[in-house]
């Protein structure tokens, strides 16, 4: 006899090893993490926007927690999401969060508690938290016991940004004249410069350029809905707890709004929704890679926002990416034909190619004609 389907809240009581696959499960998770209490008709549309989050973040992390050292397959989603609620509601340190989890669950294994805290943090913040069970690929942040989550995120971002800022040109006038053209976008990176795009769920890997085995790769963080939720979650927490004035300070700094907005601007730069060919290219990749559709809802960048000095956090990586793009020389006729980065050079090359082709053709015709005349005589 088939078992009855789980209710929305009951699905959260499943252990990580046996995560529910029913539609009730994501509907139960969304309010717990993002404070969105949606009606049935609202949820259907919202669920489409969150598919990428569930596939690449929530489900991946839940599965990973059941392997490696200090695995936690028998903790329930409800227990992990209780940690998420704690992290959202107050600026507690990791040690305080661990003590709270120990009291509520009775677990005394420090390694398993640490992994549970890092799992909850990964659900809430799109970073790669170092854990005793091992970490995913990419840049890693380590949450120290005496730091709150916001401090850990800030440290991770600053470690990334400091190396980039050091390489940026300090001359404001030099930076201001460096403007990204409309041809500089993700589609062109793949078509003209042969880049492989690595779609990442780790914010600290965003726009990271790698040159491996003579193949250029760039990582692109595509979870716009996660970033948008971090901008709106503070208000929803406050609406539910109007007396808790410290919540503004507690949550708004988990990921700084400035970093969130600038990250969105980089995505608007790389995947402009106003470019019909880029939209088509991205939509073709959406289904196989389960990409966030919200990328195509970002506002198009104004010309003054396309300058290098507009990007404080990501300017260094954009600079490196732009140089790699500009330095790439086309290989083969197809890339030469596609390469319209330098219109004058493009026209010069193809006019010269046309003249050469016509010279060869006419020369061949003249040769054939001369041979035929010789044969007739």
mmCIF file of C-alpha atoms in Angstrom:
data_model
loop_
_atom_site.group_PDB
_atom_site.id
_atom_site.type_symbol
_atom_site.label_atom_id
_atom_site.label_comp_id
_atom_site.label_asym_id
_atom_site.label_seq_id
_atom_site.Cartn_x
_atom_site.Cartn_y
_atom_site.Cartn_z
ATOM 1 C CA UNK A 1 0.000 0.000 0.000
ATOM 2 C CA UNK A 2 1.441 3.354 -1.007
ATOM 3 C CA UNK A 3 2.217 5.763 1.807
ATOM 4 C CA UNK A 4 0.268 8.984 2.066
ATOM 5 C CA UNK A 5 2.044 12.078 0.751
ATOM 6 C CA UNK A 6 3.797 14.210 3.332
ATOM 7 C CA UNK A 7 2.265 17.495 4.391
ATOM 8 C CA UNK A 8 4.253 20.686 3.938
ATOM 9 C CA UNK A 9 5.606 20.829 7.493
ATOM 10 C CA UNK A 10 5.976 17.060 7.873
ATOM 11 C CA UNK A 11 8.373 17.020 4.938
ATOM 12 C CA UNK A 12 10.851 19.053 7.004
ATOM 13 C CA UNK A 13 11.005 16.262 9.574
ATOM 14 C CA UNK A 14 12.661 13.999 7.016
ATOM 15 C CA UNK A 15 16.301 13.232 7.744
ATOM 16 C CA UNK A 16 18.943 14.540 5.336
ATOM 17 C CA UNK A 17 19.600 11.026 4.051
ATOM 18 C CA UNK A 18 15.952 10.678 2.987
ATOM 19 C CA UNK A 19 15.100 14.126 1.698
ATOM 20 C CA UNK A 20 11.536 14.401 0.474
ATOM 21 C CA UNK A 21 11.104 14.756 -3.282
ATOM 22 C CA UNK A 22 7.506 15.964 -3.107
ATOM 23 C CA UNK A 23 6.403 19.456 -4.119
ATOM 24 C CA UNK A 24 5.532 20.092 -0.473
ATOM 25 C CA UNK A 25 9.198 20.091 0.510
ATOM 26 C CA UNK A 26 10.487 23.224 -1.300
ATOM 27 C CA UNK A 27 7.263 25.000 -0.338
ATOM 28 C CA UNK A 28 8.095 24.291 3.307
ATOM 29 C CA UNK A 29 11.734 25.346 2.974
ATOM 30 C CA UNK A 30 11.148 28.727 1.284
ATOM 31 C CA UNK A 31 9.405 30.410 4.257
ATOM 32 C CA UNK A 32 12.001 29.021 6.666
ATOM 33 C CA UNK A 33 14.989 30.467 4.809
ATOM 34 C CA UNK A 34 13.631 33.491 2.962
ATOM 35 C CA UNK A 35 10.587 34.445 5.088
ATOM 36 C CA UNK A 36 8.234 34.325 2.092
ATOM 37 C CA UNK A 37 4.794 33.087 3.102
ATOM 38 C CA UNK A 38 3.236 32.594 -0.307
ATOM 39 C CA UNK A 39 -0.259 31.692 -1.450
ATOM 40 C CA UNK A 40 -0.645 28.653 -3.721
ATOM 41 C CA UNK A 41 -0.869 30.660 -6.946
ATOM 42 C CA UNK A 42 2.076 32.877 -5.928
ATOM 43 C CA UNK A 43 4.187 29.888 -4.994
ATOM 44 C CA UNK A 44 4.001 28.243 -8.434
ATOM 45 C CA UNK A 45 5.720 31.198 -10.085
ATOM 46 C CA UNK A 46 8.166 31.701 -7.216
ATOM 47 C CA UNK A 47 9.157 28.026 -7.272
ATOM 48 C CA UNK A 48 10.402 28.389 -10.868
ATOM 49 C CA UNK A 49 12.685 31.189 -9.721
ATOM 50 C CA UNK A 50 14.035 29.046 -6.876
ATOM 51 C CA UNK A 51 14.701 25.849 -8.830
ATOM 52 C CA UNK A 52 18.338 26.813 -9.323
ATOM 53 C CA UNK A 53 18.779 27.443 -5.586
ATOM 54 C CA UNK A 54 17.317 24.038 -4.675
ATOM 55 C CA UNK A 55 19.292 22.150 -7.315
ATOM 56 C CA UNK A 56 22.738 23.723 -6.840
ATOM 57 C CA UNK A 57 22.706 24.846 -3.215
ATOM 58 C CA UNK A 58 20.106 23.220 -0.988
ATOM 59 C CA UNK A 59 20.101 19.725 -2.481
ATOM 60 C CA UNK A 60 23.838 19.639 -3.221
ATOM 61 C CA UNK A 61 24.742 20.672 0.317
ATOM 62 C CA UNK A 62 22.210 18.272 1.862
ATOM 63 C CA UNK A 63 23.670 15.386 -0.141
ATOM 64 C CA UNK A 64 27.254 16.372 0.677
ATOM 65 C CA UNK A 65 26.432 16.437 4.399
ATOM 66 C CA UNK A 66 25.742 12.699 4.232
ATOM 67 C CA UNK A 67 29.294 11.842 3.146
ATOM 68 C CA UNK A 68 32.851 12.383 4.345
ATOM 69 C CA UNK A 69 33.998 12.789 7.935
ATOM 70 C CA UNK A 70 31.532 13.683 10.704
ATOM 71 C CA UNK A 71 28.624 13.158 8.321
ATOM 72 C CA UNK A 72 25.167 14.099 9.587
ATOM 73 C CA UNK A 73 22.663 12.023 7.576
ATOM 74 C CA UNK A 74 20.316 11.508 10.543
ATOM 75 C CA UNK A 75 19.782 15.179 11.347
ATOM 76 C CA UNK A 76 16.458 16.439 10.064
ATOM 77 C CA UNK A 77 15.915 19.410 7.760
ATOM 78 C CA UNK A 78 13.861 20.951 10.543
ATOM 79 C CA UNK A 79 16.855 20.839 12.894
ATOM 80 C CA UNK A 80 19.175 22.441 10.337
ATOM 81 C CA UNK A 81 16.613 25.118 9.431
ATOM 82 C CA UNK A 82 16.273 25.975 13.126
ATOM 83 C CA UNK A 83 19.933 27.028 12.974
ATOM 84 C CA UNK A 84 19.104 29.158 9.916
ATOM 85 C CA UNK A 85 16.347 30.917 11.887
ATOM 86 C CA UNK A 86 18.814 31.604 14.686
ATOM 87 C CA UNK A 87 21.401 33.052 12.298
ATOM 88 C CA UNK A 88 18.798 35.335 10.720
ATOM 89 C CA UNK A 89 17.314 36.603 13.946
ATOM 90 C CA UNK A 90 20.407 37.599 15.936
ATOM 91 C CA UNK A 91 24.133 38.241 15.390
ATOM 92 C CA UNK A 92 25.324 35.191 17.341
ATOM 93 C CA UNK A 93 28.828 33.763 17.175
ATOM 94 C CA UNK A 94 29.471 30.312 15.814
ATOM 95 C CA UNK A 95 30.111 29.056 19.350
ATOM 96 C CA UNK A 96 26.750 30.443 20.513
ATOM 97 C CA UNK A 97 24.975 28.839 17.565
ATOM 98 C CA UNK A 98 26.671 25.528 18.341
ATOM 99 C CA UNK A 99 25.669 25.684 22.008
ATOM 100 C CA UNK A 100 22.074 26.455 21.041
ATOM 101 C CA UNK A 101 22.016 23.510 18.623
ATOM 102 C CA UNK A 102 23.501 21.198 21.244
ATOM 103 C CA UNK A 103 20.794 22.160 23.752
ATOM 104 C CA UNK A 104 17.969 21.631 21.265
ATOM 105 C CA UNK A 105 19.195 18.309 19.846
ATOM 106 C CA UNK A 106 21.207 16.770 22.679
ATOM 107 C CA UNK A 107 24.072 16.082 20.243
ATOM 108 C CA UNK A 108 27.501 16.213 21.911
ATOM 109 C CA UNK A 109 29.718 15.336 18.926
ATOM 110 C CA UNK A 110 31.640 18.565 18.216
ATOM 111 C CA UNK A 111 32.485 17.526 14.664
ATOM 112 C CA UNK A 112 28.861 16.799 13.738
ATOM 113 C CA UNK A 113 27.666 20.010 15.375
ATOM 114 C CA UNK A 114 30.275 21.991 13.436
ATOM 115 C CA UNK A 115 29.148 20.397 10.193
ATOM 116 C CA UNK A 116 25.497 21.143 10.958
ATOM 117 C CA UNK A 117 26.318 24.821 11.602
ATOM 118 C CA UNK A 118 28.259 25.078 8.351
ATOM 119 C CA UNK A 119 25.444 23.361 6.443
ATOM 120 C CA UNK A 120 22.903 25.868 7.765
ATOM 121 C CA UNK A 121 25.262 28.722 6.890
ATOM 122 C CA UNK A 122 25.606 27.384 3.347
ATOM 123 C CA UNK A 123 21.818 27.267 2.987
ATOM 124 C CA UNK A 124 21.618 30.944 3.898
ATOM 125 C CA UNK A 125 24.808 32.406 2.402
ATOM 126 C CA UNK A 126 26.201 31.296 -1.009
ATOM 127 C CA UNK A 127 29.755 30.692 0.198
ATOM 128 C CA UNK A 128 31.884 27.587 0.597
ATOM 129 C CA UNK A 129 32.231 27.085 4.356
ATOM 130 C CA UNK A 130 35.153 24.988 5.505
ATOM 131 C CA UNK A 131 33.991 22.029 7.554
ATOM 132 C CA UNK A 132 35.494 19.013 9.253
ATOM 133 C CA UNK A 133 33.706 16.960 6.616
ATOM 134 C CA UNK A 134 35.563 18.656 3.798
ATOM 135 C CA UNK A 135 34.563 21.502 1.490
ATOM 136 C CA UNK A 136 33.389 21.853 -2.079
ATOM 137 C CA UNK A 137 35.682 23.123 -4.807
ATOM 138 C CA UNK A 138 36.549 26.785 -4.971
ATOM 139 C CA UNK A 139 37.359 29.555 -2.531
ATOM 140 C CA UNK A 140 36.749 28.560 1.076
ATOM 141 C CA UNK A 141 35.866 30.622 4.142
ATOM 142 C CA UNK A 142 36.479 29.427 7.676
ATOM 143 C CA UNK A 143 33.974 30.450 10.353
ATOM 144 C CA UNK A 144 35.842 30.981 13.602
ATOM 145 C CA UNK A 145 34.084 30.265 16.910
ATOM 146 C CA UNK A 146 34.244 33.862 18.158
ATOM 147 C CA UNK A 147 32.910 35.465 14.942
ATOM 148 C CA UNK A 148 29.326 35.951 13.897
ATOM 149 C CA UNK A 149 28.269 34.967 10.399
ATOM 150 C CA UNK A 150 28.344 38.549 9.131
ATOM 151 C CA UNK A 151 31.970 38.943 10.249
ATOM 152 C CA UNK A 152 32.925 35.705 8.507
ATOM 153 C CA UNK A 153 31.309 36.803 5.248
ATOM 154 C CA UNK A 154 32.992 40.218 5.469
ATOM 155 C CA UNK A 155 36.403 38.629 6.066
ATOM 156 C CA UNK A 156 35.966 36.307 3.103
ATOM 157 C CA UNK A 157 34.911 39.134 0.817
ATOM 158 C CA UNK A 158 37.718 41.422 1.986
ATOM 159 C CA UNK A 159 40.357 38.726 1.492
ATOM 160 C CA UNK A 160 39.110 38.361 -2.053
ATOM 161 C CA UNK A 161 38.753 42.097 -2.667
ATOM 162 C CA UNK A 162 42.075 43.167 -1.116
ATOM 163 C CA UNK A 163 44.090 41.233 -3.649
ATOM 164 C CA UNK A 164 42.018 42.734 -6.451
ATOM 165 C CA UNK A 165 42.062 46.302 -5.175
ATOM 166 C CA UNK A 166 45.846 46.246 -4.898
ATOM 167 C CA UNK A 167 46.103 45.673 -8.638
ATOM 168 C CA UNK A 168 43.606 48.345 -9.634
ATOM 169 C CA UNK A 169 44.885 51.586 -11.129
ATOM 170 C CA UNK A 170 44.830 54.332 -8.486
ATOM 171 C CA UNK A 171 44.448 57.018 -11.141
ATOM 172 C CA UNK A 172 40.751 57.958 -11.097
ATOM 173 C CA UNK A 173 40.897 59.669 -14.481
ATOM 174 C CA UNK A 174 42.527 56.607 -16.034
ATOM 175 C CA UNK A 175 39.849 54.346 -14.589
ATOM 176 C CA UNK A 176 36.990 56.599 -15.649
ATOM 177 C CA UNK A 177 37.870 56.405 -19.337
ATOM 178 C CA UNK A 178 37.938 52.602 -19.279
ATOM 179 C CA UNK A 179 34.408 51.710 -20.338
ATOM 180 C CA UNK A 180 33.146 48.226 -21.132
ATOM 181 C CA UNK A 181 31.709 48.054 -24.629
ATOM 182 C CA UNK A 182 28.457 46.289 -25.447
ATOM 183 C CA UNK A 183 30.410 43.535 -27.179
ATOM 184 C CA UNK A 184 31.912 42.560 -23.828
ATOM 185 C CA UNK A 185 29.458 39.922 -22.615
ATOM 186 C CA UNK A 186 29.407 36.241 -21.692
ATOM 187 C CA UNK A 187 28.207 35.055 -25.092
ATOM 188 C CA UNK A 188 31.028 36.864 -26.852
ATOM 189 C CA UNK A 189 33.555 35.439 -24.392
ATOM 190 C CA UNK A 190 32.625 31.952 -25.547
ATOM 191 C CA UNK A 191 32.274 32.758 -29.254
ATOM 192 C CA UNK A 192 35.247 35.040 -29.824
ATOM 193 C CA UNK A 193 37.766 34.120 -27.165
ATOM 194 C CA UNK A 194 36.874 30.471 -26.621
ATOM 195 C CA UNK A 195 36.162 30.834 -22.897
ATOM 196 C CA UNK A 196 34.507 28.030 -20.971
ATOM 197 C CA UNK A 197 31.958 29.415 -18.513
ATOM 198 C CA UNK A 198 31.785 27.667 -15.156
ATOM 199 C CA UNK A 199 28.413 28.404 -13.541
ATOM 200 C CA UNK A 200 29.169 28.598 -9.831
ATOM 201 C CA UNK A 201 27.156 28.718 -6.612
ATOM 202 C CA UNK A 202 30.087 30.188 -4.680
ATOM 203 C CA UNK A 203 29.950 33.984 -4.616
ATOM 204 C CA UNK A 204 33.691 34.291 -3.931
ATOM 205 C CA UNK A 205 34.483 32.501 -7.202
ATOM 206 C CA UNK A 206 32.471 35.001 -9.256
ATOM 207 C CA UNK A 207 34.406 36.282 -12.323
ATOM 208 C CA UNK A 208 37.464 34.230 -11.396
ATOM 209 C CA UNK A 209 39.577 33.672 -14.532
ATOM 210 C CA UNK A 210 41.611 30.491 -14.863
ATOM 211 C CA UNK A 211 43.994 29.449 -17.619
ATOM 212 C CA UNK A 212 44.318 25.684 -17.497
ATOM 213 C CA UNK A 213 45.704 23.482 -20.252
ATOM 214 C CA UNK A 214 45.682 26.459 -22.638
ATOM 215 C CA UNK A 215 41.930 26.783 -22.074
ATOM 216 C CA UNK A 216 40.496 29.952 -20.541
ATOM 217 C CA UNK A 217 37.721 29.562 -17.983
ATOM 218 C CA UNK A 218 35.648 32.141 -16.144
ATOM 219 C CA UNK A 219 33.375 31.428 -13.186
ATOM 220 C CA UNK A 220 30.003 33.180 -13.135
ATOM 221 C CA UNK A 221 27.749 33.299 -10.066
ATOM 222 C CA UNK A 222 24.196 33.222 -11.415
ATOM 223 C CA UNK A 223 21.998 33.023 -8.299
ATOM 224 C CA UNK A 224 20.315 36.409 -8.612
ATOM 225 C CA UNK A 225 17.268 35.263 -6.630
ATOM 226 C CA UNK A 226 19.476 34.483 -3.639
ATOM 227 C CA UNK A 227 20.955 37.985 -3.789
ATOM 228 C CA UNK A 228 17.505 39.546 -4.125
ATOM 229 C CA UNK A 229 16.283 37.546 -1.149
ATOM 230 C CA UNK A 230 19.133 38.892 0.954
ATOM 231 C CA UNK A 231 18.039 42.419 0.086
ATOM 232 C CA UNK A 232 14.419 41.753 1.091
ATOM 233 C CA UNK A 233 14.795 39.307 3.965
ATOM 234 C CA UNK A 234 15.664 42.038 6.473
ATOM 235 C CA UNK A 235 12.341 43.779 5.924
ATOM 236 C CA UNK A 236 10.353 40.548 6.238
ATOM 237 C CA UNK A 237 12.167 39.638 9.473
ATOM 238 C CA UNK A 238 11.407 43.071 10.895
ATOM 239 C CA UNK A 239 7.772 42.880 9.833
ATOM 240 C CA UNK A 240 7.428 39.657 11.746
ATOM 241 C CA UNK A 241 9.261 41.028 14.813
ATOM 242 C CA UNK A 242 8.553 44.778 14.998
ATOM 243 C CA UNK A 243 9.863 45.049 18.551
ATOM 244 C CA UNK A 244 13.281 43.623 17.681
ATOM 245 C CA UNK A 245 15.038 46.774 16.502
ATOM 246 C CA UNK A 246 18.435 45.111 16.549
ATOM 247 C CA UNK A 247 17.402 42.868 13.660
ATOM 248 C CA UNK A 248 18.288 45.586 11.147
ATOM 249 C CA UNK A 249 21.874 45.493 12.257
ATOM 250 C CA UNK A 250 21.791 41.729 12.731
ATOM 251 C CA UNK A 251 20.847 40.700 9.247
ATOM 252 C CA UNK A 252 21.502 43.551 6.890
ATOM 253 C CA UNK A 253 25.260 43.048 7.251
ATOM 254 C CA UNK A 254 25.365 39.300 6.572
ATOM 255 C CA UNK A 255 26.050 40.232 2.951
ATOM 256 C CA UNK A 256 26.526 43.930 2.389
ATOM 257 C CA UNK A 257 23.910 45.517 0.093
ATOM 258 C CA UNK A 258 26.746 47.237 -1.793
ATOM 259 C CA UNK A 259 28.302 43.876 -2.689
ATOM 260 C CA UNK A 260 24.925 42.441 -3.681
ATOM 261 C CA UNK A 261 24.041 45.355 -5.963
ATOM 262 C CA UNK A 262 27.473 45.417 -7.566
ATOM 263 C CA UNK A 263 27.332 41.668 -8.201
ATOM 264 C CA UNK A 264 23.996 42.184 -9.939
ATOM 265 C CA UNK A 265 25.577 44.926 -12.034
ATOM 266 C CA UNK A 266 28.334 42.573 -13.171
ATOM 267 C CA UNK A 267 25.682 40.082 -14.275
ATOM 268 C CA UNK A 268 23.776 42.832 -16.086
ATOM 269 C CA UNK A 269 27.062 43.664 -17.811
ATOM 270 C CA UNK A 270 27.901 40.078 -18.736
ATOM 271 C CA UNK A 271 24.364 38.911 -19.600
ATOM 272 C CA UNK A 272 22.466 42.008 -20.816
ATOM 273 C CA UNK A 273 18.780 41.269 -21.165
ATOM 274 C CA UNK A 274 18.391 43.858 -23.927
ATOM 275 C CA UNK A 275 20.643 41.870 -26.262
ATOM 276 C CA UNK A 276 18.385 39.435 -28.123
ATOM 277 C CA UNK A 277 21.253 37.079 -29.002
ATOM 278 C CA UNK A 278 22.493 36.955 -25.407
ATOM 279 C CA UNK A 279 18.961 36.259 -24.144
ATOM 280 C CA UNK A 280 18.577 33.377 -26.584
ATOM 281 C CA UNK A 281 22.024 32.021 -25.688
ATOM 282 C CA UNK A 282 21.293 32.118 -21.932
ATOM 283 C CA UNK A 283 17.853 30.517 -22.277
ATOM 284 C CA UNK A 284 19.369 27.652 -24.232
ATOM 285 C CA UNK A 285 21.680 27.002 -21.284
ATOM 286 C CA UNK A 286 19.032 27.477 -18.601
ATOM 287 C CA UNK A 287 17.450 24.038 -18.698
ATOM 288 C CA UNK A 288 20.553 21.802 -19.000
ATOM 289 C CA UNK A 289 22.474 23.767 -16.334
ATOM 290 C CA UNK A 290 19.443 24.756 -14.191
ATOM 291 C CA UNK A 291 20.424 28.426 -14.268
ATOM 292 C CA UNK A 292 18.621 31.206 -12.431
ATOM 293 C CA UNK A 293 16.085 32.849 -14.787
ATOM 294 C CA UNK A 294 16.176 36.037 -12.695
ATOM 295 C CA UNK A 295 19.443 36.958 -14.431
ATOM 296 C CA UNK A 296 17.374 38.094 -17.404
ATOM 297 C CA UNK A 297 15.282 40.412 -15.223
ATOM 298 C CA UNK A 298 18.203 42.643 -14.235
ATOM 299 C CA UNK A 299 18.152 46.243 -15.402
ATOM 300 C CA UNK A 300 20.428 47.190 -18.280
ATOM 301 C CA UNK A 301 23.502 49.134 -17.170
ATOM 302 C CA UNK A 302 23.657 52.826 -17.934
ATOM 303 C CA UNK A 303 26.735 54.009 -19.805
ATOM 304 C CA UNK A 304 28.181 55.686 -16.687
ATOM 305 C CA UNK A 305 27.882 52.370 -14.807
ATOM 306 C CA UNK A 306 29.887 50.501 -17.437
ATOM 307 C CA UNK A 307 33.143 52.178 -16.347
ATOM 308 C CA UNK A 308 35.759 50.225 -14.446
ATOM 309 C CA UNK A 309 35.645 52.602 -11.470
ATOM 310 C CA UNK A 310 31.991 51.673 -10.904
ATOM 311 C CA UNK A 311 33.097 48.217 -9.734
ATOM 312 C CA UNK A 312 34.722 48.378 -6.314
ATOM 313 C CA UNK A 313 34.558 44.698 -5.329
ATOM 314 C CA UNK A 314 34.796 43.064 -8.745
ATOM 315 C CA UNK A 315 36.872 45.616 -10.661
ATOM 316 C CA UNK A 316 40.100 43.624 -10.449
ATOM 317 C CA UNK A 317 38.570 40.449 -11.834
ATOM 318 C CA UNK A 318 36.709 42.364 -14.537
ATOM 319 C CA UNK A 319 39.990 44.009 -15.505
ATOM 320 C CA UNK A 320 41.732 40.641 -15.827
ATOM 321 C CA UNK A 321 38.796 39.193 -17.770
ATOM 322 C CA UNK A 322 38.730 42.157 -20.147
ATOM 323 C CA UNK A 323 42.466 41.883 -20.808
ATOM 324 C CA UNK A 324 42.182 38.179 -21.553
ATOM 325 C CA UNK A 325 39.275 38.918 -23.898
ATOM 326 C CA UNK A 326 41.095 41.739 -25.712
ATOM 327 C CA UNK A 327 44.400 39.851 -25.958
ATOM 328 C CA UNK A 328 42.855 36.808 -27.563
ATOM 329 C CA UNK A 329 43.592 36.510 -31.254
ATOM 330 C CA UNK A 330 41.027 34.693 -33.417
ATOM 331 C CA UNK A 331 41.860 31.181 -34.561
ATOM 332 C CA UNK A 332 40.433 30.122 -37.893
ATOM 333 C CA UNK A 333 38.059 31.812 -40.345
ATOM 334 C CA UNK A 334 34.969 31.360 -38.157
ATOM 335 C CA UNK A 335 36.419 33.284 -35.204
ATOM 336 C CA UNK A 336 37.763 35.942 -37.559
ATOM 337 C CA UNK A 337 34.290 36.354 -39.018
ATOM 338 C CA UNK A 338 32.681 36.620 -35.570
ATOM 339 C CA UNK A 339 35.303 38.975 -34.154
ATOM 340 C CA UNK A 340 33.808 42.468 -34.395
ATOM 341 C CA UNK A 341 35.591 43.901 -31.336
ATOM 342 C CA UNK A 342 37.681 46.172 -33.603
ATOM 343 C CA UNK A 343 35.473 47.174 -36.565
ATOM 344 C CA UNK A 344 38.235 48.931 -38.548
ATOM 345 C CA UNK A 345 40.541 45.935 -38.237
ATOM 346 C CA UNK A 346 37.633 43.586 -39.071
ATOM 347 C CA UNK A 347 36.782 45.454 -42.293
ATOM 348 C CA UNK A 348 40.438 45.748 -43.273
ATOM 349 C CA UNK A 349 41.002 42.035 -42.831
ATOM 350 C CA UNK A 350 37.928 40.930 -44.789
ATOM 351 C CA UNK A 351 38.424 43.468 -47.592
ATOM 352 C CA UNK A 352 41.999 42.219 -47.948
ATOM 353 C CA UNK A 353 40.725 38.636 -47.872
ATOM 354 C CA UNK A 354 38.125 39.466 -50.527
ATOM 355 C CA UNK A 355 40.711 41.163 -52.758
ATOM 356 C CA UNK A 356 43.012 38.163 -52.378
ATOM 357 C CA UNK A 357 40.183 35.743 -53.182
ATOM 358 C CA UNK A 358 39.137 37.752 -56.266
ATOM 359 C CA UNK A 359 42.756 37.972 -57.422
ATOM 360 C CA UNK A 360 43.114 34.207 -57.180
ATOM 361 C CA UNK A 361 39.779 33.592 -58.920
ATOM 362 C CA UNK A 362 40.459 35.990 -61.783
ATOM 363 C CA UNK A 363 43.996 34.702 -62.081
ATOM 364 C CA UNK A 364 42.654 31.155 -62.312
ATOM 365 C CA UNK A 365 40.064 32.182 -64.934
ATOM 366 C CA UNK A 366 42.726 33.937 -67.000
ATOM 367 C CA UNK A 367 44.970 30.895 -66.794
ATOM 368 C CA UNK A 368 42.173 28.556 -67.907
ATOM 369 C CA UNK A 369 41.220 30.936 -70.730
ATOM 370 C CA UNK A 370 44.815 31.114 -71.931
ATOM 371 C CA UNK A 371 45.126 27.315 -71.892
ATOM 372 C CA UNK A 372 41.887 26.915 -73.859
ATOM 373 C CA UNK A 373 43.011 29.446 -76.458
ATOM 374 C CA UNK A 374 46.332 27.690 -76.763
ATOM 375 C CA UNK A 375 44.602 24.348 -77.271
ATOM 376 C CA UNK A 376 42.346 25.813 -80.020
ATOM 377 C CA UNK A 377 45.289 27.285 -81.882
#
